[in-house]
PDB file of C-alpha atoms in Angstrom:
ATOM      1  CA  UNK A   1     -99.946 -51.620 -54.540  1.00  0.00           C
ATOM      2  CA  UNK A   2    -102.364 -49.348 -56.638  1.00  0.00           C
ATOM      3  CA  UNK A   3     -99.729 -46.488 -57.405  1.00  0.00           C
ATOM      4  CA  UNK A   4     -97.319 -49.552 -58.487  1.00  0.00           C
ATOM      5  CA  UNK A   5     -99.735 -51.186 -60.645  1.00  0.00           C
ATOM      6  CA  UNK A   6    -100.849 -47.727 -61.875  1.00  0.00           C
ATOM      7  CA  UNK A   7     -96.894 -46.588 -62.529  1.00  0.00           C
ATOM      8  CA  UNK A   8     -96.294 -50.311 -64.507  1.00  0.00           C
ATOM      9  CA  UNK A   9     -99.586 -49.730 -66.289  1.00  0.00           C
ATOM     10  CA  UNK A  10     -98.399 -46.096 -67.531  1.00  0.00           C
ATOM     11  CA  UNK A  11     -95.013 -47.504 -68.647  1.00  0.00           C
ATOM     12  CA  UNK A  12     -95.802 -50.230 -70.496  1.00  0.00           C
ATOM     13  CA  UNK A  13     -98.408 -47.893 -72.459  1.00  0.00           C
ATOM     14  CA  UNK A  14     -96.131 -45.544 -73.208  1.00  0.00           C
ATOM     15  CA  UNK A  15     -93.770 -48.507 -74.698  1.00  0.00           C
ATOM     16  CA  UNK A  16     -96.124 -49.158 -76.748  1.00  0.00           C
ATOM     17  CA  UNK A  17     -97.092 -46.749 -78.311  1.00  0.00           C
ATOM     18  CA  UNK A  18     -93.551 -45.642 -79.081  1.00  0.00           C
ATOM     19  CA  UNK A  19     -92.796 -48.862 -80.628  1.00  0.00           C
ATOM     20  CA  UNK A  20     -95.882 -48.673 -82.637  1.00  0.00           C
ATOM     21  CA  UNK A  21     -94.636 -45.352 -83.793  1.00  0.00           C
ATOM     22  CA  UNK A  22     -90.958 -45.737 -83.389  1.00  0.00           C
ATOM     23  CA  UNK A  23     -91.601 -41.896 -82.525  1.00  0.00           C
ATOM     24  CA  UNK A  24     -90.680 -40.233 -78.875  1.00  0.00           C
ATOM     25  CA  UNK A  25     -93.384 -37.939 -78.778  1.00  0.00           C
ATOM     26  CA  UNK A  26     -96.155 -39.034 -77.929  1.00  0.00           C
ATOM     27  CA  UNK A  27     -99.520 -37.720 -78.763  1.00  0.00           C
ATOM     28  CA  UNK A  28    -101.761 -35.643 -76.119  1.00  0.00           C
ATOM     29  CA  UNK A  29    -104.669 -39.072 -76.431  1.00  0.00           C
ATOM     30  CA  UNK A  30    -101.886 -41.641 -76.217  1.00  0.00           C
ATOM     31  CA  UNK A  31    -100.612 -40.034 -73.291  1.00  0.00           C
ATOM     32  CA  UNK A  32    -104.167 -39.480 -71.863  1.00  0.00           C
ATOM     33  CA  UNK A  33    -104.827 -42.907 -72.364  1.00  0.00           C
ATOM     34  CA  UNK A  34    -101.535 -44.340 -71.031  1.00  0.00           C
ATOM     35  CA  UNK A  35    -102.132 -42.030 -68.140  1.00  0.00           C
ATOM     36  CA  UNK A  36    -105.402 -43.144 -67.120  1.00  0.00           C
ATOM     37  CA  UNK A  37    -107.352 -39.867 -67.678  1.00  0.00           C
ATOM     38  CA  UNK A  38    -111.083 -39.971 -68.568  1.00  0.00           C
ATOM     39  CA  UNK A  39    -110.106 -36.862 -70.790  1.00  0.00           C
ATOM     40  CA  UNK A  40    -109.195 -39.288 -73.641  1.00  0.00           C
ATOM     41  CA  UNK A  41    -112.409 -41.698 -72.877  1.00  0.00           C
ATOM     42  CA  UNK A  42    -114.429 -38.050 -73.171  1.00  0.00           C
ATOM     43  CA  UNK A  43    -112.955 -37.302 -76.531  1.00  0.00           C
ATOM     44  CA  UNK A  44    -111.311 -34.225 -75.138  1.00  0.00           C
ATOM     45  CA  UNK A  45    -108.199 -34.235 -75.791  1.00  0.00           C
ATOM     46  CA  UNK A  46    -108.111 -34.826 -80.083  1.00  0.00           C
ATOM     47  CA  UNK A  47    -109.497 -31.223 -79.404  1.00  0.00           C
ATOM     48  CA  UNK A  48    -106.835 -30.099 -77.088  1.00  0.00           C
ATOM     49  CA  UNK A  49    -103.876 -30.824 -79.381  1.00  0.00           C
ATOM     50  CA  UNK A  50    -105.100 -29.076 -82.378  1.00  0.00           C
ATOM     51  CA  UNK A  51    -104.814 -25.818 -80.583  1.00  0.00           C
ATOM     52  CA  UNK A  52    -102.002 -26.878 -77.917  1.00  0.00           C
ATOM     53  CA  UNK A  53     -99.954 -29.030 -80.535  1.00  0.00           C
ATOM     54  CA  UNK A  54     -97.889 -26.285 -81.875  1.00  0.00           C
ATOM     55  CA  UNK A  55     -97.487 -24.469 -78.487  1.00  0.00           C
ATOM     56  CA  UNK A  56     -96.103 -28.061 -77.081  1.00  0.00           C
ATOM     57  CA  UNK A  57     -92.660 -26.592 -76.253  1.00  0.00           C
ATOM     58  CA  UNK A  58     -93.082 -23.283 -75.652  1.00  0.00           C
ATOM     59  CA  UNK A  59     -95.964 -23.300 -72.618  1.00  0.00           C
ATOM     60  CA  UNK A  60     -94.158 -22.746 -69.295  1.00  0.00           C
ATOM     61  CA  UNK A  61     -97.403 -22.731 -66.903  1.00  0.00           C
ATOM     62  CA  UNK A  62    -100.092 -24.832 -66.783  1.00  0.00           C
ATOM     63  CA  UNK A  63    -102.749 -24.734 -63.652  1.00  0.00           C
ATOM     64  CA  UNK A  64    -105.662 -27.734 -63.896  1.00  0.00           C
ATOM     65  CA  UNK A  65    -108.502 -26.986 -61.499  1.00  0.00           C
ATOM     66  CA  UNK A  66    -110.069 -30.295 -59.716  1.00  0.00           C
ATOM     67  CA  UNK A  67    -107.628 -33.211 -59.535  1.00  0.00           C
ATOM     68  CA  UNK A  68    -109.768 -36.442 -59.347  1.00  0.00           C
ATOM     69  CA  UNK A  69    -109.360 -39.060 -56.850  1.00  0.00           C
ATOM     70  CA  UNK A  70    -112.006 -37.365 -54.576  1.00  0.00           C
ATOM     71  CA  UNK A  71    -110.862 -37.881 -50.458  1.00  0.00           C
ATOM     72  CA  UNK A  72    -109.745 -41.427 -51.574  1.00  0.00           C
ATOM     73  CA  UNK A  73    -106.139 -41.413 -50.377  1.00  0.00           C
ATOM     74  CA  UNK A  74    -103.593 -40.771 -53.255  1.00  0.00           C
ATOM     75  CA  UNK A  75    -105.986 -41.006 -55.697  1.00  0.00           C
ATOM     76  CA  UNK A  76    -106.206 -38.907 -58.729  1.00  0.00           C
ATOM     77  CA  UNK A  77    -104.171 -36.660 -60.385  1.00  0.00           C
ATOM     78  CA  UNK A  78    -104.190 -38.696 -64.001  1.00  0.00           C
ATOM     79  CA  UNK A  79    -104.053 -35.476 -65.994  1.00  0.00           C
ATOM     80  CA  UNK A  80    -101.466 -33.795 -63.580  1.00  0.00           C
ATOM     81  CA  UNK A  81     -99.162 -36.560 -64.807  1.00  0.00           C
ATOM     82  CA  UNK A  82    -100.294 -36.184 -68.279  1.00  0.00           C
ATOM     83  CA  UNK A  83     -99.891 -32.704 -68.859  1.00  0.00           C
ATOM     84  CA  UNK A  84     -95.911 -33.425 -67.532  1.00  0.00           C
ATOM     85  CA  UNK A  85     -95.603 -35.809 -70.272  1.00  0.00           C
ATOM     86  CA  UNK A  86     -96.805 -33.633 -72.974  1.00  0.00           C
ATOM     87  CA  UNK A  87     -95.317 -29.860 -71.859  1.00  0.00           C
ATOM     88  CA  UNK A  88     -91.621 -31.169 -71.063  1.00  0.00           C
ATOM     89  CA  UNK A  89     -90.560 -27.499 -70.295  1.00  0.00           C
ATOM     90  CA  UNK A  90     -93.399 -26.563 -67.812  1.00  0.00           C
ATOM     91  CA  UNK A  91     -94.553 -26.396 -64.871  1.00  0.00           C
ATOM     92  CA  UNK A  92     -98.030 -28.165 -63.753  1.00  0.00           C
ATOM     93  CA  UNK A  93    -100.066 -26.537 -60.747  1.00  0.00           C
ATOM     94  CA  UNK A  94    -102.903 -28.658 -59.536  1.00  0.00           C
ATOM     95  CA  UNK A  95    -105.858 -26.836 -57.293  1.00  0.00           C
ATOM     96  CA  UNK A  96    -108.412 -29.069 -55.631  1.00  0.00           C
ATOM     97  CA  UNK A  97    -110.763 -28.769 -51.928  1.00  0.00           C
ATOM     98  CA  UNK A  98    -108.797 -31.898 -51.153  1.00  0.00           C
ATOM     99  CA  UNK A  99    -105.043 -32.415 -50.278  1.00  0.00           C
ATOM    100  CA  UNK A 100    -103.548 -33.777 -53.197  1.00  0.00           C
ATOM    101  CA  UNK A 101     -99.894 -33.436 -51.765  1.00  0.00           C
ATOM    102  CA  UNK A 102     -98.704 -36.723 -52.832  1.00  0.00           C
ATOM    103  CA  UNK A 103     -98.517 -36.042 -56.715  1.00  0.00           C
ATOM    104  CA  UNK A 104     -95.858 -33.177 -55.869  1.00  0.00           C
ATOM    105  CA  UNK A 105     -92.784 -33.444 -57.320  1.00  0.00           C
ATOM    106  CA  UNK A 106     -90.125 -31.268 -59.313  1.00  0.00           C
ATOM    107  CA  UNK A 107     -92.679 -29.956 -61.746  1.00  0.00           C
ATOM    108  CA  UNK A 108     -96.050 -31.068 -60.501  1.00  0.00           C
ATOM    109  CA  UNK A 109     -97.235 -28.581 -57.293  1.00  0.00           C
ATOM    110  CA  UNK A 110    -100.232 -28.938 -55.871  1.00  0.00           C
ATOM    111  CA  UNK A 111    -103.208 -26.734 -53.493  1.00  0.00           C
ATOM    112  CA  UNK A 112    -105.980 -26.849 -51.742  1.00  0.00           C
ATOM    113  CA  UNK A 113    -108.144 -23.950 -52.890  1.00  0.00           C
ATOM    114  CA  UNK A 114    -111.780 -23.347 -52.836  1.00  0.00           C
ATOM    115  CA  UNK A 115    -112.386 -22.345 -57.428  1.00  0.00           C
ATOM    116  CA  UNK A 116    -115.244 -20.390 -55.811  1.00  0.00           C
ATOM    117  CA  UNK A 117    -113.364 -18.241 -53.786  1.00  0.00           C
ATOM    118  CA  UNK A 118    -111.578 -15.193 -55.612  1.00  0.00           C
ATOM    119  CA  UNK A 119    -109.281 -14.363 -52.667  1.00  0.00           C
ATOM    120  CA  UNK A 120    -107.922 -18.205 -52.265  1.00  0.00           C
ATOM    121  CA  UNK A 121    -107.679 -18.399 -56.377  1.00  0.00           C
ATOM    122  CA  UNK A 122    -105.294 -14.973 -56.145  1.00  0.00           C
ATOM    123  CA  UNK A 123    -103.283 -15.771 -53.053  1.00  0.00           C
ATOM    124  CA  UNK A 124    -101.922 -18.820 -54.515  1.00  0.00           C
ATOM    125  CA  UNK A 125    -102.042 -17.434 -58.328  1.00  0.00           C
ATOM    126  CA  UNK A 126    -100.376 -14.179 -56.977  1.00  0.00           C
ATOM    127  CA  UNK A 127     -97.040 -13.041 -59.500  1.00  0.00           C
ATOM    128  CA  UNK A 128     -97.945 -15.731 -61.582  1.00  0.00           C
ATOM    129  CA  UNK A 129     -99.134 -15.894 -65.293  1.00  0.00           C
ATOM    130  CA  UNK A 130    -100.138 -19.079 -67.240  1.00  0.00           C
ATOM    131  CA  UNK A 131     -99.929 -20.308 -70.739  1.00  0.00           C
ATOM    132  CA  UNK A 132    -103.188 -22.634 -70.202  1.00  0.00           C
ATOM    133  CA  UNK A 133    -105.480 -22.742 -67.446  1.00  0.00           C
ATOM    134  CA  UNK A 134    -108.145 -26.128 -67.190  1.00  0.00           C
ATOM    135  CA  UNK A 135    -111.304 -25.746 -65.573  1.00  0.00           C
ATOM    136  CA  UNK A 136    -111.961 -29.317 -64.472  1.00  0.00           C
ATOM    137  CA  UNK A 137    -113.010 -28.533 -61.034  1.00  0.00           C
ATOM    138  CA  UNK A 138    -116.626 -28.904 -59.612  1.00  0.00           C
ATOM    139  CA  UNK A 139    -118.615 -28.193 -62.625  1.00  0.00           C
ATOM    140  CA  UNK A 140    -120.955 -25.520 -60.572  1.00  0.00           C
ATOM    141  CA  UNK A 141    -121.566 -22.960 -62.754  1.00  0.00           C
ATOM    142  CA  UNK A 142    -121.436 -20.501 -60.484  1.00  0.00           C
ATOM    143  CA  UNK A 143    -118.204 -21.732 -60.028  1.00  0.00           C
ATOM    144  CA  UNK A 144    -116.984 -21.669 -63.263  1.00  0.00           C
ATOM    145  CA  UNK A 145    -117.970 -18.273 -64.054  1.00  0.00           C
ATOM    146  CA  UNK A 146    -116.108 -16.861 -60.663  1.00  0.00           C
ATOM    147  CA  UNK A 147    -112.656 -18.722 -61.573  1.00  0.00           C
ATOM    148  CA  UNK A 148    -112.632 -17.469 -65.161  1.00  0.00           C
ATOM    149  CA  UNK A 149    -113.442 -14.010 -64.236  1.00  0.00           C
ATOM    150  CA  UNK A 150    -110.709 -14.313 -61.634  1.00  0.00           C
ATOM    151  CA  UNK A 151    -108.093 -15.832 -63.508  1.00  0.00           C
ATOM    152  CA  UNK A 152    -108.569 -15.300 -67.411  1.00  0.00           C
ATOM    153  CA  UNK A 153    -106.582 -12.216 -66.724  1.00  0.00           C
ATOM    154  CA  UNK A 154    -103.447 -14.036 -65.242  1.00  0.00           C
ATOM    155  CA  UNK A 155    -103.066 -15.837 -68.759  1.00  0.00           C
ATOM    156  CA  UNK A 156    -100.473 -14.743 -71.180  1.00  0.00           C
ATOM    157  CA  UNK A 157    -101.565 -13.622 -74.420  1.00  0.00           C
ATOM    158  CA  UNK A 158    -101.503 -16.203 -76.895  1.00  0.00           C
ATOM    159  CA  UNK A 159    -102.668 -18.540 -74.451  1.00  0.00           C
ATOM    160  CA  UNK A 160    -105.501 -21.102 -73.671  1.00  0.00           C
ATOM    161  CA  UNK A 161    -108.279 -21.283 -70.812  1.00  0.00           C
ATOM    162  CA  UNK A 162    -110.629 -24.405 -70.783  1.00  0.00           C
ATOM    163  CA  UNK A 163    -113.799 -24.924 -69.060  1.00  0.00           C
ATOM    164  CA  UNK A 164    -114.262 -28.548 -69.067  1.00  0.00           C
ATOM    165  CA  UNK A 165    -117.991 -30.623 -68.490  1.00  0.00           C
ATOM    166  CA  UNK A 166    -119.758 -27.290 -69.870  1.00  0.00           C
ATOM    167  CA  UNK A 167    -123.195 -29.659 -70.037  1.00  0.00           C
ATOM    168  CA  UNK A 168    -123.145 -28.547 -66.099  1.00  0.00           C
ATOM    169  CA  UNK A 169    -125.211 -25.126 -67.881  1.00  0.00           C
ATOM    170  CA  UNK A 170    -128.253 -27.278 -68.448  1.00  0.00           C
ATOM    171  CA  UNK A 171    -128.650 -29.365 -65.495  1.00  0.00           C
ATOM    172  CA  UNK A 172    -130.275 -27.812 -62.344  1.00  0.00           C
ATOM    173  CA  UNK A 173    -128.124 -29.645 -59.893  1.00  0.00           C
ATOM    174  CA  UNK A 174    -124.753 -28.465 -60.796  1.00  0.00           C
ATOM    175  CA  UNK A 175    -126.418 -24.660 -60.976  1.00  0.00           C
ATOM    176  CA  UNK A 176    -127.602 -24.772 -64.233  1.00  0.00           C
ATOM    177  CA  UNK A 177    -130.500 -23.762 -66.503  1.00  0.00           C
ATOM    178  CA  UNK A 178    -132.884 -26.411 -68.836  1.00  0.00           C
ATOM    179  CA  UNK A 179    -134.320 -23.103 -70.433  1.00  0.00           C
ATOM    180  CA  UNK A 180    -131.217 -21.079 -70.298  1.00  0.00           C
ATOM    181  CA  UNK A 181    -133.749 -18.484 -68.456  1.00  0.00           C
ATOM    182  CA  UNK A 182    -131.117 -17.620 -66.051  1.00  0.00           C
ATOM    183  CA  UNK A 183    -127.184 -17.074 -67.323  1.00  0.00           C
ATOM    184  CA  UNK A 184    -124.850 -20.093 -66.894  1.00  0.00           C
ATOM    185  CA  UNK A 185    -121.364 -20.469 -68.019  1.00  0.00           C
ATOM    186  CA  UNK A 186    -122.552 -21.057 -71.668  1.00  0.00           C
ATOM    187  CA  UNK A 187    -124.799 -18.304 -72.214  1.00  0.00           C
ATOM    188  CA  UNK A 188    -122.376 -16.214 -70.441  1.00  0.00           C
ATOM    189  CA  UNK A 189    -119.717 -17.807 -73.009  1.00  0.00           C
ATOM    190  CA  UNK A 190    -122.345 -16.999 -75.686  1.00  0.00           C
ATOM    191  CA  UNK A 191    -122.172 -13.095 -75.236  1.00  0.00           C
ATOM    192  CA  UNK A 192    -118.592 -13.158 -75.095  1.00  0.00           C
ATOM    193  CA  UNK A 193    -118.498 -14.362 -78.395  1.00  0.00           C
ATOM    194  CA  UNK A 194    -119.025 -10.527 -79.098  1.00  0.00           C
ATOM    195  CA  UNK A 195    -115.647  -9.967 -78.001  1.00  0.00           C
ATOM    196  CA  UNK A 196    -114.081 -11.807 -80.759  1.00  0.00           C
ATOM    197  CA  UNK A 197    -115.296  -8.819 -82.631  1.00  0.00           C
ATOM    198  CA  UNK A 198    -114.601  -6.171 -80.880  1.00  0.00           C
ATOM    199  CA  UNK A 199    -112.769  -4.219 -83.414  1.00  0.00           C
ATOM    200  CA  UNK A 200    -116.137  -3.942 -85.163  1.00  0.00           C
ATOM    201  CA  UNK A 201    -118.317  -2.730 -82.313  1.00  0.00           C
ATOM    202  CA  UNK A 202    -118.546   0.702 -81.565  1.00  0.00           C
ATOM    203  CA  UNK A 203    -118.262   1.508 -78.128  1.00  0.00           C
ATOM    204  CA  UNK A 204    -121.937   3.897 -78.226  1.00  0.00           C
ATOM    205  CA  UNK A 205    -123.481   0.747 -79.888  1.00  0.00           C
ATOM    206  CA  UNK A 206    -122.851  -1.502 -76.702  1.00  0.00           C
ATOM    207  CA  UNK A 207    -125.736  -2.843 -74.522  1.00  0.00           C
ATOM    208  CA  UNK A 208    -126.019  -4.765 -71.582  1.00  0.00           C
ATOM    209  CA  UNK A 209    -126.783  -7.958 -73.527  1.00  0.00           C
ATOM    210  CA  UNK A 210    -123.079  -7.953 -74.788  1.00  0.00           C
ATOM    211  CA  UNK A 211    -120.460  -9.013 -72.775  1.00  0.00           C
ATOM    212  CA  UNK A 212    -116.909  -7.519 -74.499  1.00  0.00           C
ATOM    213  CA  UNK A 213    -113.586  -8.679 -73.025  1.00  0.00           C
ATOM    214  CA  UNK A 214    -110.966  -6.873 -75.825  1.00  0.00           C
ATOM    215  CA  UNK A 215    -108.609  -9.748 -75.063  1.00  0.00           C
ATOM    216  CA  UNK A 216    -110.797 -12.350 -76.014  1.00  0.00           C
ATOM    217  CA  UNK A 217    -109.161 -13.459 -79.533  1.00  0.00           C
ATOM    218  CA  UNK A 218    -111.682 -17.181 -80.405  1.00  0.00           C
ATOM    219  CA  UNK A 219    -113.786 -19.173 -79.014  1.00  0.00           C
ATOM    220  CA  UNK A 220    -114.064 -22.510 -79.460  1.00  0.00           C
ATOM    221  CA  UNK A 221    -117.285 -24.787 -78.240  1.00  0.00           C
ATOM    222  CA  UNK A 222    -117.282 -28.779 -78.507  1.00  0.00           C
ATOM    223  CA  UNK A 223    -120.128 -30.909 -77.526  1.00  0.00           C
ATOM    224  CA  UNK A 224    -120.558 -34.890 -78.005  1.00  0.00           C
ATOM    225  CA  UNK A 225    -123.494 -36.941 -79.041  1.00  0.00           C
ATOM    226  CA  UNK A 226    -122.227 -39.567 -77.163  1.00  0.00           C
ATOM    227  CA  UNK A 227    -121.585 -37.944 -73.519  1.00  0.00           C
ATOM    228  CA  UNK A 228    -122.809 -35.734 -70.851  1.00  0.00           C
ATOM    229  CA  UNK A 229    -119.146 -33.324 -71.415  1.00  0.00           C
ATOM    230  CA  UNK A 230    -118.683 -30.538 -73.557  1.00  0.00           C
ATOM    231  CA  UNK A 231    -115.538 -28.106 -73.461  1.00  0.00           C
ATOM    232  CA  UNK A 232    -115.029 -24.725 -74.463  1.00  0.00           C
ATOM    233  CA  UNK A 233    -111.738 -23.590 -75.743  1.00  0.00           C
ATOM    234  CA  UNK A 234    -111.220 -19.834 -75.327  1.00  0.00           C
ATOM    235  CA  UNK A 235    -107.783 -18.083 -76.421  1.00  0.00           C
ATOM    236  CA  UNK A 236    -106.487 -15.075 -75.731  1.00  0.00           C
ATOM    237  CA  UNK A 237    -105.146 -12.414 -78.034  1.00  0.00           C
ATOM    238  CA  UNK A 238    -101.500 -11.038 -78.688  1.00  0.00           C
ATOM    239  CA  UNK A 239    -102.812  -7.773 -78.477  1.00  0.00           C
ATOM    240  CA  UNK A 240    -105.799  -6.214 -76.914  1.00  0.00           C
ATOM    241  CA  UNK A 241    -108.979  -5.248 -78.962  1.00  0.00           C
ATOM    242  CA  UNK A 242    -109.752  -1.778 -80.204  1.00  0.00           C
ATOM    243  CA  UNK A 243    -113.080  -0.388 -81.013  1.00  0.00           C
ATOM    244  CA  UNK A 244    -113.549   1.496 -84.031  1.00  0.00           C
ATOM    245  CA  UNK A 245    -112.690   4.918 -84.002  1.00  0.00           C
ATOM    246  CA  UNK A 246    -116.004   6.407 -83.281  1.00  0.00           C
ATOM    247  CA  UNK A 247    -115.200  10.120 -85.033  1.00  0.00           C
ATOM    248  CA  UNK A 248    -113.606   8.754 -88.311  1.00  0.00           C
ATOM    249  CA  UNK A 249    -115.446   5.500 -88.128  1.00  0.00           C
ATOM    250  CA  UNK A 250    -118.918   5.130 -86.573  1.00  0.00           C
ATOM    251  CA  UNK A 251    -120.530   7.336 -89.464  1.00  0.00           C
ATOM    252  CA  UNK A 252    -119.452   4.339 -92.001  1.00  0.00           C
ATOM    253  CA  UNK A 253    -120.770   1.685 -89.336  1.00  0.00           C
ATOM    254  CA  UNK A 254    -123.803   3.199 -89.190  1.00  0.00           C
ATOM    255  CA  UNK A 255    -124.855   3.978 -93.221  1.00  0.00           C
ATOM    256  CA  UNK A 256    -127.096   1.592 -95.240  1.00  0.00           C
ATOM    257  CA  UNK A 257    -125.923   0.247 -98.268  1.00  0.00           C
ATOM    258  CA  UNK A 258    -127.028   3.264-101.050  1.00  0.00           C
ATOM    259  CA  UNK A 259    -126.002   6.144 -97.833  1.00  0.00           C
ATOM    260  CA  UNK A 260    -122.425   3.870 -97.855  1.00  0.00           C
ATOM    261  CA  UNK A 261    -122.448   3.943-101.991  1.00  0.00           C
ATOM    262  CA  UNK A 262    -122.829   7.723-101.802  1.00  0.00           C
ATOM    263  CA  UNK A 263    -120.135   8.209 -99.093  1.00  0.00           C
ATOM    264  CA  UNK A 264    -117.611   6.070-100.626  1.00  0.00           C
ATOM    265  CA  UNK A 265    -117.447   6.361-104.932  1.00  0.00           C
ATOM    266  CA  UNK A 266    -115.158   3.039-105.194  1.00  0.00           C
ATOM    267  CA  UNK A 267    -118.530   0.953-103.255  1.00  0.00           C
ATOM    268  CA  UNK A 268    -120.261  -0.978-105.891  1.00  0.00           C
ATOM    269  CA  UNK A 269    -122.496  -4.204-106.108  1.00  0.00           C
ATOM    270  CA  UNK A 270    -121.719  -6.845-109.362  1.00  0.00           C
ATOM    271  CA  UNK A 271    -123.919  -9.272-110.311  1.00  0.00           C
ATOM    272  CA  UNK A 272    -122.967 -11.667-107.860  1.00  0.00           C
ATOM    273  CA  UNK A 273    -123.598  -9.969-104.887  1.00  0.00           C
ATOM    274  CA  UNK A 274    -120.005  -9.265-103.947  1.00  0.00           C
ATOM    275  CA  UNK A 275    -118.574  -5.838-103.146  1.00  0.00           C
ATOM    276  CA  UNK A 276    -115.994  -4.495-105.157  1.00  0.00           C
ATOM    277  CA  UNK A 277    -113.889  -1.525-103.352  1.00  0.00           C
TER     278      UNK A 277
END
């Protein structure tokens, strides 16, 4: 009676908001909404479809970690269903401690996997590459930092992995850190913004206080006023990152301003403040 009411609810939203729109596609919060998924309630996924909006047709792979529902029996899976709705093409692969069997279908597949165990993660994962991974598993961070290390490097380049409920960083129970004394997934995140500039860090210049992945192109954090959430958006580049050529360019990177003037006749100041070359 529950999945019937559920599957009349999501039908009669979708109507709706087609009508309203006289438009087939849908957008990634009416479909979050007409799906039931506290995504849309957390402001989520407005974020989501700014970066995933133009890849709508062309992601093949998508793999959400934590399904919902808990052990209830066939419960959960509202986001499963969503991301079907919104990437026609792909394929949606759902990991979670409990068996979620009953959402499996033609594109929808689902796991039971342990997100803090590397060797689960990869035999399931194994061959496969994704265009967007979602982290919206137990919140741990301990947890979150072992599944992206394990499985940022299965997604293709040009593509998306999200940690979801980041706020999980400043809470003791879920692992984290009031004082950010100890690293959690956003202070982790928080040196790999270093990476997103890795073309302008000399390799000699590195320390242990920078954490450089070269195929780290953005990312993106989002917090709310108005909830205990917070996502981070993190994309991966076409290409991997180069450091500067340390024999042609670390003497440059390492001049003041007047030793750079000297080196290089065409460096000058204007009034302004600008650099003319």
């Amino acid at each position: 009676m529950k999945n019937i009411k559920y599957t009349l609810y999501t039908i009669f939203k979708k109507f709706y908001f087609r009508l309203r729109k006289l438009n087939l596609n849908l957008s990634l919060s009416e479909l979050g909404k007409a799906h039931r998924t506290d995504k849309y309630e957390l402001g989520y996924l407005d974020e989501y479809e700014r970066f995933l909006g133009p890849l709508r047709n062309e992601i093949k792979y998508v793999m959400e970690i934590g399904i919902g529902g808990h052990d209830k029996r066939e419960s959960g899976g509202y986001s499963l269903k969503m991301w079907s709705s919104y990437f026609k093409k792909a394929k949606i692969i759902g990991l979670d401690i409990v068996d979620k069997s009953f959402l499996n279908s033609n594109r929808i597949k689902t796991f039971i996997c342990d997100q803090s165990n590397p060797n689960e993660i990869n035999k399931i994962t194994n061959n496969i590459t994704f265009d967007l991974i979602i982290d919206d598993g137990s919140h741990f961070v301990d947890h979150q930092l072992i599944s992206f290390k394990t499985l940022f490097p299965k997604i293709n380049p040009g593509g998306f992995y999200i940690i979801e409920d980041t706020c999980g960083s400043f809470m003791k129970r879920l692992g984290g850190d009031p004082f950010l004394k100890e690293e959690t997934t956003i202070s982790f995140l928080k040196k790999l913004v270093f990476s997103c500039y890795s073309n302008c860090i000399i390799e000699s210049l590195k320390n242990k206080n920078i954490n450089i992945n070269k195929w780290v192109q953005s990312i993106y954090f989002w917090g709310s006023k108005n909830n205990n959430g917070g996502i981070v958006i993190i994309k991966k580049g076409l290409n991997e990152g180069n450091s500067p050529d340390e024999i042609n360019q670390e003497k440059e990177y390492l001049l003041d301003f007047n030793e750079y003037k000297n080196y290089n006749k065409n460096w000058t100041k204007n009034t302004s403040g600008l650099f003319n070359t």
